[in-house]
Amino acid sequence: MTNRTTSRVLAAATALLALGAGAGCSTGGAAGADPQRVDVVAAFYPLQFLAERIGGDAVRVTNLAKPGAEPHDLELTPSQVGQVSEAELIVYLKGFQPAVDDAVAQNGADRAFDVTSVQPLLDASAGGHNHAGEDADEHAEEEHGGKDPHVWLDPTRLSAIGDQLAERLGKADPDHAADYTARSAALRADLTALDGEFNQGLQTCQRREVVTSHAAFGYLADRYRLEQVGITGLSPDVEPSPQRLAQVIEEAKEHQASTIFFETLVSPKVAETIAGQVGARTAVLDPIEGLAAGSDADYLSVMRTNLQTLRTALSCS
């Protein structure tokens, strides 16, 4: 953590030196930005999705997390710190990406929209099991203060964030405020329909336990009455202890889990190991932290793929 923190500080310092000459004459928009559009910086994909759907052609959205990259431990380049400094609105989730938190605190606190101010985060253990001596959430305690940041996996919470984002965009760009409100309402209708599909599709299932390589699905489990069994905690790059692996294997056998889930941006090796021990198959359950490079999917289509994957794995009728 010390090396990462040091590199973030150095990157921020370098960017500030580079920006220093022009900062005094900045008008709040990025250098070279289209003066007819609001320059928005989104910290990672779900927030980019919201900003693009609600902003439409009145905004220019830059995603700090590149396609195919795992966003938890994002390190910002000096040019990205500059984008944060020059943005008219920064949409981020405080506590999820320390480098983004640092850049916002130093260069953009007056123009930042923290989605946790709209939707307070659930505890890391929500939607899942607690076992004596379990270490799966130790890293979560260190990195996120024991809170689960994956709030976008509940469509109803995401729509509430979208409504507030429309309000913030309207303040930044009053001439298009009504358009932002209208697009937010259209997105809310899409997310409400998605929520209905999940409620209906997961209403009657033979199993309700979801064994995942990464404990990212607490909001989805909480919303749709599922039970998450996370092999690791909130950070996908933490190796589970032998004791934790044994616990998950025992639990997967107990609940006769037919599928062990892994995600698109992380190695499936641990999930495959457990699946081999319990005689289960593996499948992708996407936490939608980012899209794969070259993907033409979006939040709604990936969520619907997740729904079909869950219906098959849980034997839903």
Coordinates of N, CA and C in Angstrom, one line a residue, residues 68-220:
G68 N -11.4 -3.3 -20.0 CA -10.6 -4.5 -19.7 C -9.7 -4.4 -18.5
A69 N -9.6 -3.2 -17.9 CA -8.8 -3.1 -16.7 C -9.6 -3.2 -15.4
E70 N -9.1 -3.8 -14.4 CA -9.7 -3.9 -13.1 C -9.7 -2.6 -12.4
P71 N -10.8 -2.0 -12.0 CA -10.8 -0.6 -11.5 C -10.4 -0.4 -10.0
H72 N -10.4 -1.5 -9.2 CA -10.2 -1.2 -7.8 C -8.9 -0.5 -7.5
D73 N -7.8 -0.9 -8.1 CA -6.5 -0.4 -7.8 C -6.0 0.5 -8.9
L74 N -6.9 1.2 -9.5 CA -6.6 2.2 -10.6 C -5.5 3.1 -10.1
E75 N -4.5 3.3 -10.9 CA -3.5 4.3 -10.7 C -3.6 5.4 -11.8
L76 N -3.7 6.6 -11.4 CA -3.9 7.7 -12.4 C -2.6 8.2 -13.0
T77 N -2.6 8.4 -14.3 CA -1.4 9.1 -14.9 C -1.5 10.6 -14.7
P78 N -0.4 11.3 -14.8 CA -0.5 12.8 -14.7 C -1.6 13.4 -15.6
S79 N -1.7 12.9 -16.8 CA -2.8 13.5 -17.7 C -4.2 13.2 -17.1
Q80 N -4.4 12.1 -16.5 CA -5.7 11.8 -15.9 C -5.9 12.7 -14.7
V81 N -4.9 12.9 -13.9 CA -5.1 13.9 -12.8 C -5.4 15.3 -13.3
G82 N -4.8 15.6 -14.5 CA -5.2 16.8 -15.1 C -6.6 16.9 -15.6
Q83 N -7.1 15.7 -16.1 CA -8.6 15.7 -16.5 C -9.5 15.9 -15.3
V84 N -9.1 15.3 -14.2 CA -9.9 15.5 -12.9 C -9.9 17.0 -12.6
S85 N -8.7 17.6 -12.6 CA -8.6 19.0 -12.3 C -9.4 20.0 -13.1
E86 N -9.5 19.6 -14.4 CA -10.2 20.5 -15.4 C -11.6 20.2 -15.6
A87 N -12.1 19.0 -15.1 CA -13.5 18.6 -15.4 C -14.5 19.6 -14.8
E88 N -15.6 19.7 -15.4 CA -16.7 20.5 -14.9 C -17.6 19.7 -13.9
L89 N -17.6 18.4 -14.0 CA -18.2 17.5 -13.0 C -17.5 16.2 -12.9
I90 N -17.2 15.8 -11.7 CA -16.5 14.5 -11.5 C -17.4 13.6 -10.8
V91 N -17.7 12.4 -11.4 CA -18.7 11.4 -10.8 C -17.8 10.3 -10.3
Y92 N -17.9 10.0 -9.0 CA -17.0 9.0 -8.4 C -17.7 8.4 -7.2
L93 N -17.1 7.3 -6.7 CA -17.7 6.6 -5.5 C -16.6 6.6 -4.5
K94 N -16.7 7.4 -3.5 CA -15.7 7.6 -2.5 C -15.4 6.3 -1.8
G95 N -14.1 5.9 -1.7 CA -13.7 4.7 -1.0 C -13.4 3.6 -1.9
F96 N -13.8 3.6 -3.1 CA -13.7 2.5 -4.1 C -12.3 2.5 -4.7
Q97 N -11.8 3.7 -5.1 CA -10.6 3.9 -5.8 C -9.7 5.0 -5.1
P98 N -8.8 4.6 -4.3 CA -8.0 5.6 -3.5 C -7.4 6.6 -4.4
A99 N -6.9 6.3 -5.5 CA -6.2 7.3 -6.4 C -7.2 8.4 -6.8
V100 N -8.4 8.0 -7.2 CA -9.4 8.9 -7.6 C -9.8 9.8 -6.4
D101 N -10.0 9.2 -5.2 CA -10.2 10.0 -4.0 C -9.2 11.1 -3.8
D102 N -7.9 10.7 -3.9 CA -6.8 11.6 -3.7 C -6.9 12.8 -4.7
A103 N -7.1 12.4 -6.0 CA -7.2 13.4 -7.1 C -8.3 14.4 -6.8
V104 N -9.5 13.9 -6.4 CA -10.6 14.7 -6.2 C -10.4 15.6 -5.0
A105 N -9.8 15.1 -3.9 CA -9.5 15.9 -2.7 C -8.6 17.1 -3.1
Q106 N -7.6 16.8 -3.9 CA -6.6 17.8 -4.2 C -7.0 18.8 -5.3
N107 N -7.8 18.3 -6.3 CA -8.0 19.1 -7.5 C -9.5 19.3 -7.9
G108 N -10.4 18.7 -7.2 CA -11.8 18.8 -7.7 C -12.9 18.7 -6.7
A109 N -12.7 18.9 -5.4 CA -13.7 18.6 -4.4 C -15.0 19.5 -4.7
D110 N -14.8 20.7 -5.2 CA -15.9 21.6 -5.5 C -16.8 21.2 -6.6
R111 N -16.3 20.3 -7.5 CA -17.0 19.9 -8.7 C -17.3 18.4 -8.7
A112 N -17.2 17.8 -7.5 CA -17.3 16.3 -7.4 C -18.7 15.9 -7.0
F113 N -19.2 14.8 -7.5 CA -20.5 14.2 -7.2 C -20.2 12.8 -6.7
D114 N -20.2 12.6 -5.4 CA -19.9 11.3 -4.7 C -21.2 10.5 -4.6
V115 N -21.3 9.4 -5.3 CA -22.6 8.7 -5.4 C -23.0 8.1 -4.0
T116 N -22.0 7.9 -3.1 CA -22.4 7.4 -1.8 C -23.1 8.5 -1.0
S117 N -23.1 9.7 -1.4 CA -23.9 10.7 -0.7 C -25.4 10.5 -1.1
V118 N -25.7 9.8 -2.1 CA -27.1 9.5 -2.5 C -27.6 8.2 -1.9
Q119 N -26.7 7.2 -2.0 CA -27.0 5.8 -1.6 C -25.9 5.4 -0.6
P120 N -26.2 5.5 0.7 CA -25.2 5.0 1.7 C -24.9 3.5 1.5
L121 N -23.7 3.1 1.7 CA -23.2 1.8 1.3 C -23.6 0.8 2.4
L122 N -23.9 -0.5 1.9 CA -24.2 -1.6 2.8 C -22.9 -2.1 3.5
D123 N -23.0 -2.8 4.6 CA -21.9 -3.4 5.2 C -21.4 -4.5 4.2
A124 N -20.1 -4.8 4.3 CA -19.5 -5.8 3.4 C -20.1 -7.1 3.6
S125 N -20.7 -7.5 4.7 CA -21.2 -8.8 4.9 C -22.7 -8.9 4.5
A126 N -23.3 -7.8 4.0 CA -24.7 -7.9 3.6 C -24.9 -8.9 2.4
G127 N -26.0 -9.6 2.5 CA -26.4 -10.5 1.4 C -25.6 -11.8 1.5
G128 N -24.9 -12.1 2.6 CA -24.1 -13.3 2.6 C -24.0 -13.9 4.0
H129 N -23.1 -14.9 4.1 CA -22.9 -15.6 5.4 C -21.9 -14.9 6.3
N130 N -22.0 -15.1 7.6 CA -20.9 -14.8 8.5 C -20.5 -16.1 9.2
H131 N -19.2 -16.4 9.3 CA -18.8 -17.5 10.0 C -17.7 -17.1 11.0
A132 N -17.7 -17.8 12.1 CA -16.7 -17.5 13.1 C -15.3 -17.7 12.6
G133 N -14.4 -16.7 12.8 CA -13.0 -16.9 12.3 C -12.9 -16.6 10.8
E134 N -13.9 -16.2 10.1 CA -13.8 -16.0 8.7 C -13.0 -14.8 8.3
D135 N -12.1 -14.9 7.3 CA -11.2 -13.8 7.0 C -11.5 -13.2 5.7
A136 N -12.6 -13.5 5.1 CA -12.9 -13.1 3.7 C -13.0 -11.5 3.6
D137 N -13.5 -10.9 4.7 CA -13.7 -9.5 4.6 C -12.6 -8.6 5.3
E138 N -11.5 -9.3 5.6 CA -10.4 -8.5 6.3 C -9.9 -7.4 5.4
H139 N -9.7 -7.8 4.1 CA -9.2 -6.7 3.2 C -10.3 -5.7 3.0
A140 N -11.6 -6.0 3.0 CA -12.6 -5.0 2.9 C -12.6 -4.0 4.0
E141 N -12.3 -4.5 5.3 CA -12.2 -3.6 6.4 C -11.1 -2.6 6.2
E142 N -9.9 -3.1 5.6 CA -8.8 -2.2 5.4 C -9.1 -1.2 4.3
E143 N -9.6 -1.7 3.2 CA -9.7 -0.9 2.0 C -11.0 0.0 2.0
H144 N -12.1 -0.5 2.5 CA -13.4 0.2 2.3 C -14.1 0.5 3.6
G145 N -13.4 0.3 4.8 CA -14.0 0.6 6.0 C -15.2 -0.4 6.3
G146 N -15.1 -1.6 5.7 CA -16.2 -2.6 6.0 C -17.4 -2.4 5.2
K147 N -17.4 -1.5 4.1 CA -18.5 -1.2 3.3 C -18.4 -1.8 1.9
D148 N -19.5 -2.2 1.3 CA -19.5 -2.8 0.0 C -19.8 -1.7 -1.0
P149 N -18.8 -1.4 -1.9 CA -19.0 -0.3 -2.9 C -19.9 -0.6 -4.1
H150 N -20.3 -1.9 -4.3 CA -20.9 -2.3 -5.6 C -22.4 -2.0 -5.7
V151 N -22.7 -0.7 -5.3 CA -24.1 -0.3 -5.2 C -24.9 -0.4 -6.5
W152 N -24.2 -0.3 -7.6 CA -24.8 -0.3 -9.0 C -25.5 -1.6 -9.3
L153 N -25.2 -2.7 -8.6 CA -25.8 -4.0 -8.9 C -27.2 -4.1 -8.4
D154 N -27.7 -3.1 -7.8 CA -29.2 -3.0 -7.5 C -29.7 -1.9 -8.4
P155 N -30.5 -2.3 -9.4 CA -31.0 -1.2 -10.3 C -31.8 -0.1 -9.7
T156 N -32.5 -0.4 -8.6 CA -33.3 0.6 -7.9 C -32.4 1.7 -7.3
R157 N -31.3 1.2 -6.7 CA -30.3 2.2 -6.2 C -29.6 3.0 -7.2
L158 N -29.3 2.3 -8.4 CA -28.7 3.0 -9.5 C -29.6 4.1 -10.0
S159 N -30.9 3.8 -10.1 CA -31.8 4.8 -10.6 C -31.9 6.0 -9.7
A160 N -31.8 5.8 -8.4 CA -31.9 6.9 -7.5 C -30.6 7.8 -7.6
I161 N -29.5 7.2 -7.9 CA -28.2 7.9 -8.1 C -28.4 8.7 -9.4
G162 N -29.0 8.1 -10.4 CA -29.2 8.8 -11.7 C -30.1 10.0 -11.6
D163 N -31.1 10.0 -10.8 CA -31.9 11.2 -10.5 C -31.1 12.3 -10.0
Q164 N -30.3 12.0 -9.0 CA -29.5 13.1 -8.4 C -28.4 13.6 -9.3
L165 N -27.9 12.7 -10.2 CA -26.9 13.1 -11.2 C -27.5 14.1 -12.2
A166 N -28.7 13.8 -12.5 CA -29.4 14.7 -13.4 C -29.6 16.1 -12.8
E167 N -29.8 16.1 -11.5 CA -29.9 17.4 -10.8 C -28.6 18.1 -10.8
R168 N -27.5 17.4 -10.6 CA -26.2 18.0 -10.6 C -25.8 18.5 -12.0
L169 N -26.1 17.8 -13.0 CA -25.9 18.2 -14.3 C -26.7 19.5 -14.7
G170 N -27.9 19.5 -14.2 CA -28.8 20.7 -14.4 C -28.2 22.0 -13.8
K171 N -27.6 21.8 -12.6 CA -26.9 22.9 -12.0 C -25.7 23.4 -12.7
A172 N -25.0 22.5 -13.3 CA -23.8 22.8 -14.1 C -24.1 23.4 -15.4
D173 N -25.3 23.0 -15.9 CA -25.7 23.4 -17.3 C -27.2 23.7 -17.3
P174 N -27.6 24.8 -16.7 CA -29.1 25.1 -16.5 C -29.9 25.1 -17.8
D175 N -29.2 25.5 -18.9 CA -30.0 25.5 -20.2 C -30.5 24.1 -20.6
H176 N -29.9 23.1 -20.2 CA -30.3 21.7 -20.5 C -30.9 20.9 -19.4
A177 N -31.2 21.6 -18.3 CA -31.7 20.9 -17.1 C -32.9 20.1 -17.4
A178 N -33.9 20.6 -18.1 CA -35.1 19.8 -18.4 C -34.7 18.5 -19.2
D179 N -33.7 18.6 -20.1 CA -33.3 17.5 -20.9 C -32.7 16.4 -20.0
Y180 N -31.9 16.8 -19.0 CA -31.3 15.9 -18.1 C -32.4 15.2 -17.3
T181 N -33.3 15.9 -16.9 CA -34.4 15.3 -16.1 C -35.2 14.3 -16.9
A182 N -35.5 14.7 -18.1 CA -36.2 13.8 -19.0 C -35.5 12.5 -19.3
R183 N -34.2 12.6 -19.6 CA -33.4 11.4 -19.8 C -33.2 10.6 -18.6
S184 N -33.2 11.2 -17.4 CA -33.1 10.5 -16.1 C -34.4 9.7 -15.9
A185 N -35.5 10.3 -16.3 CA -36.8 9.6 -16.1 C -36.9 8.4 -17.1
A186 N -36.3 8.5 -18.3 CA -36.3 7.4 -19.2 C -35.4 6.3 -18.7
L187 N -34.3 6.7 -18.2 CA -33.4 5.6 -17.6 C -34.0 4.9 -16.4
R188 N -34.7 5.7 -15.6 CA -35.4 5.1 -14.4 C -36.4 4.1 -14.9
A189 N -37.1 4.4 -16.0 CA -38.1 3.4 -16.5 C -37.4 2.1 -17.0
D190 N -36.2 2.3 -17.6 CA -35.5 1.1 -18.1 C -35.0 0.3 -16.9
L191 N -34.5 1.0 -15.8 CA -34.0 0.2 -14.7 C -35.1 -0.4 -13.9
T192 N -36.3 0.3 -13.8 CA -37.5 -0.3 -13.2 C -37.9 -1.6 -13.9
A193 N -37.9 -1.6 -15.2 CA -38.2 -2.8 -16.0 C -37.2 -3.9 -15.7
L194 N -35.9 -3.5 -15.6 CA -34.9 -4.5 -15.3 C -35.1 -5.1 -14.0
D195 N -35.4 -4.3 -13.0 CA -35.7 -4.8 -11.6 C -36.9 -5.8 -11.6
G196 N -37.9 -5.5 -12.4 CA -39.1 -6.4 -12.5 C -38.7 -7.7 -13.1
E197 N -37.8 -7.7 -14.1 CA -37.3 -8.9 -14.7 C -36.6 -9.8 -13.7
F198 N -35.7 -9.2 -12.9 CA -35.0 -9.9 -11.9 C -35.9 -10.5 -10.8
N199 N -36.9 -9.6 -10.4 CA -37.8 -10.1 -9.3 C -38.6 -11.3 -9.9
Q200 N -39.1 -11.2 -11.1 CA -39.9 -12.3 -11.7 C -39.0 -13.5 -11.9
G201 N -37.8 -13.3 -12.5 CA -36.9 -14.4 -13.0 C -36.3 -15.2 -11.8
L202 N -36.2 -14.5 -10.7 CA -35.5 -15.2 -9.5 C -36.5 -15.5 -8.4
Q203 N -37.8 -15.4 -8.7 CA -38.8 -15.6 -7.7 C -38.9 -17.1 -7.2
T204 N -38.8 -18.0 -8.1 CA -38.9 -19.4 -7.7 C -37.7 -20.2 -8.2
C205 N -36.8 -20.5 -7.3 CA -35.5 -21.2 -7.7 C -35.3 -22.3 -6.7
Q206 N -34.7 -23.4 -7.1 CA -34.4 -24.5 -6.3 C -33.3 -24.2 -5.2
R207 N -32.4 -23.3 -5.6 CA -31.3 -22.8 -4.7 C -31.3 -21.3 -4.7
R208 N -30.8 -20.7 -3.6 CA -30.6 -19.3 -3.5 C -29.2 -18.9 -3.1
E209 N -28.3 -19.8 -3.0 CA -26.9 -19.5 -2.6 C -26.1 -19.3 -3.9
V210 N -25.4 -18.2 -3.9 CA -24.5 -17.8 -5.1 C -23.1 -17.8 -4.6
V211 N -22.3 -18.8 -5.1 CA -20.9 -18.9 -4.7 C -20.0 -18.2 -5.7
T212 N -19.4 -17.1 -5.3 CA -18.7 -16.2 -6.2 C -17.2 -16.1 -5.8
S213 N -16.3 -15.9 -6.8 CA -14.9 -15.7 -6.5 C -14.6 -14.4 -5.8
H214 N -15.5 -13.4 -5.9 CA -15.3 -12.0 -5.5 C -16.6 -11.6 -4.9
A215 N -16.6 -11.1 -3.6 CA -17.8 -10.8 -2.9 C -18.4 -9.5 -3.3
A216 N -18.7 -9.4 -4.6 CA -19.2 -8.1 -5.2 C -20.7 -8.0 -5.3
F217 N -21.5 -9.1 -4.9 CA -22.9 -9.2 -5.2 C -23.8 -9.0 -4.0
G218 N -23.3 -8.3 -3.0 CA -24.2 -8.1 -1.8 C -25.5 -7.4 -2.1
Y219 N -25.4 -6.3 -2.9 CA -26.6 -5.5 -3.3 C -27.6 -6.4 -4.1
L220 N -27.1 -7.1 -5.0 CA -27.9 -8.0 -5.9 C -28.6 -9.0 -5.0

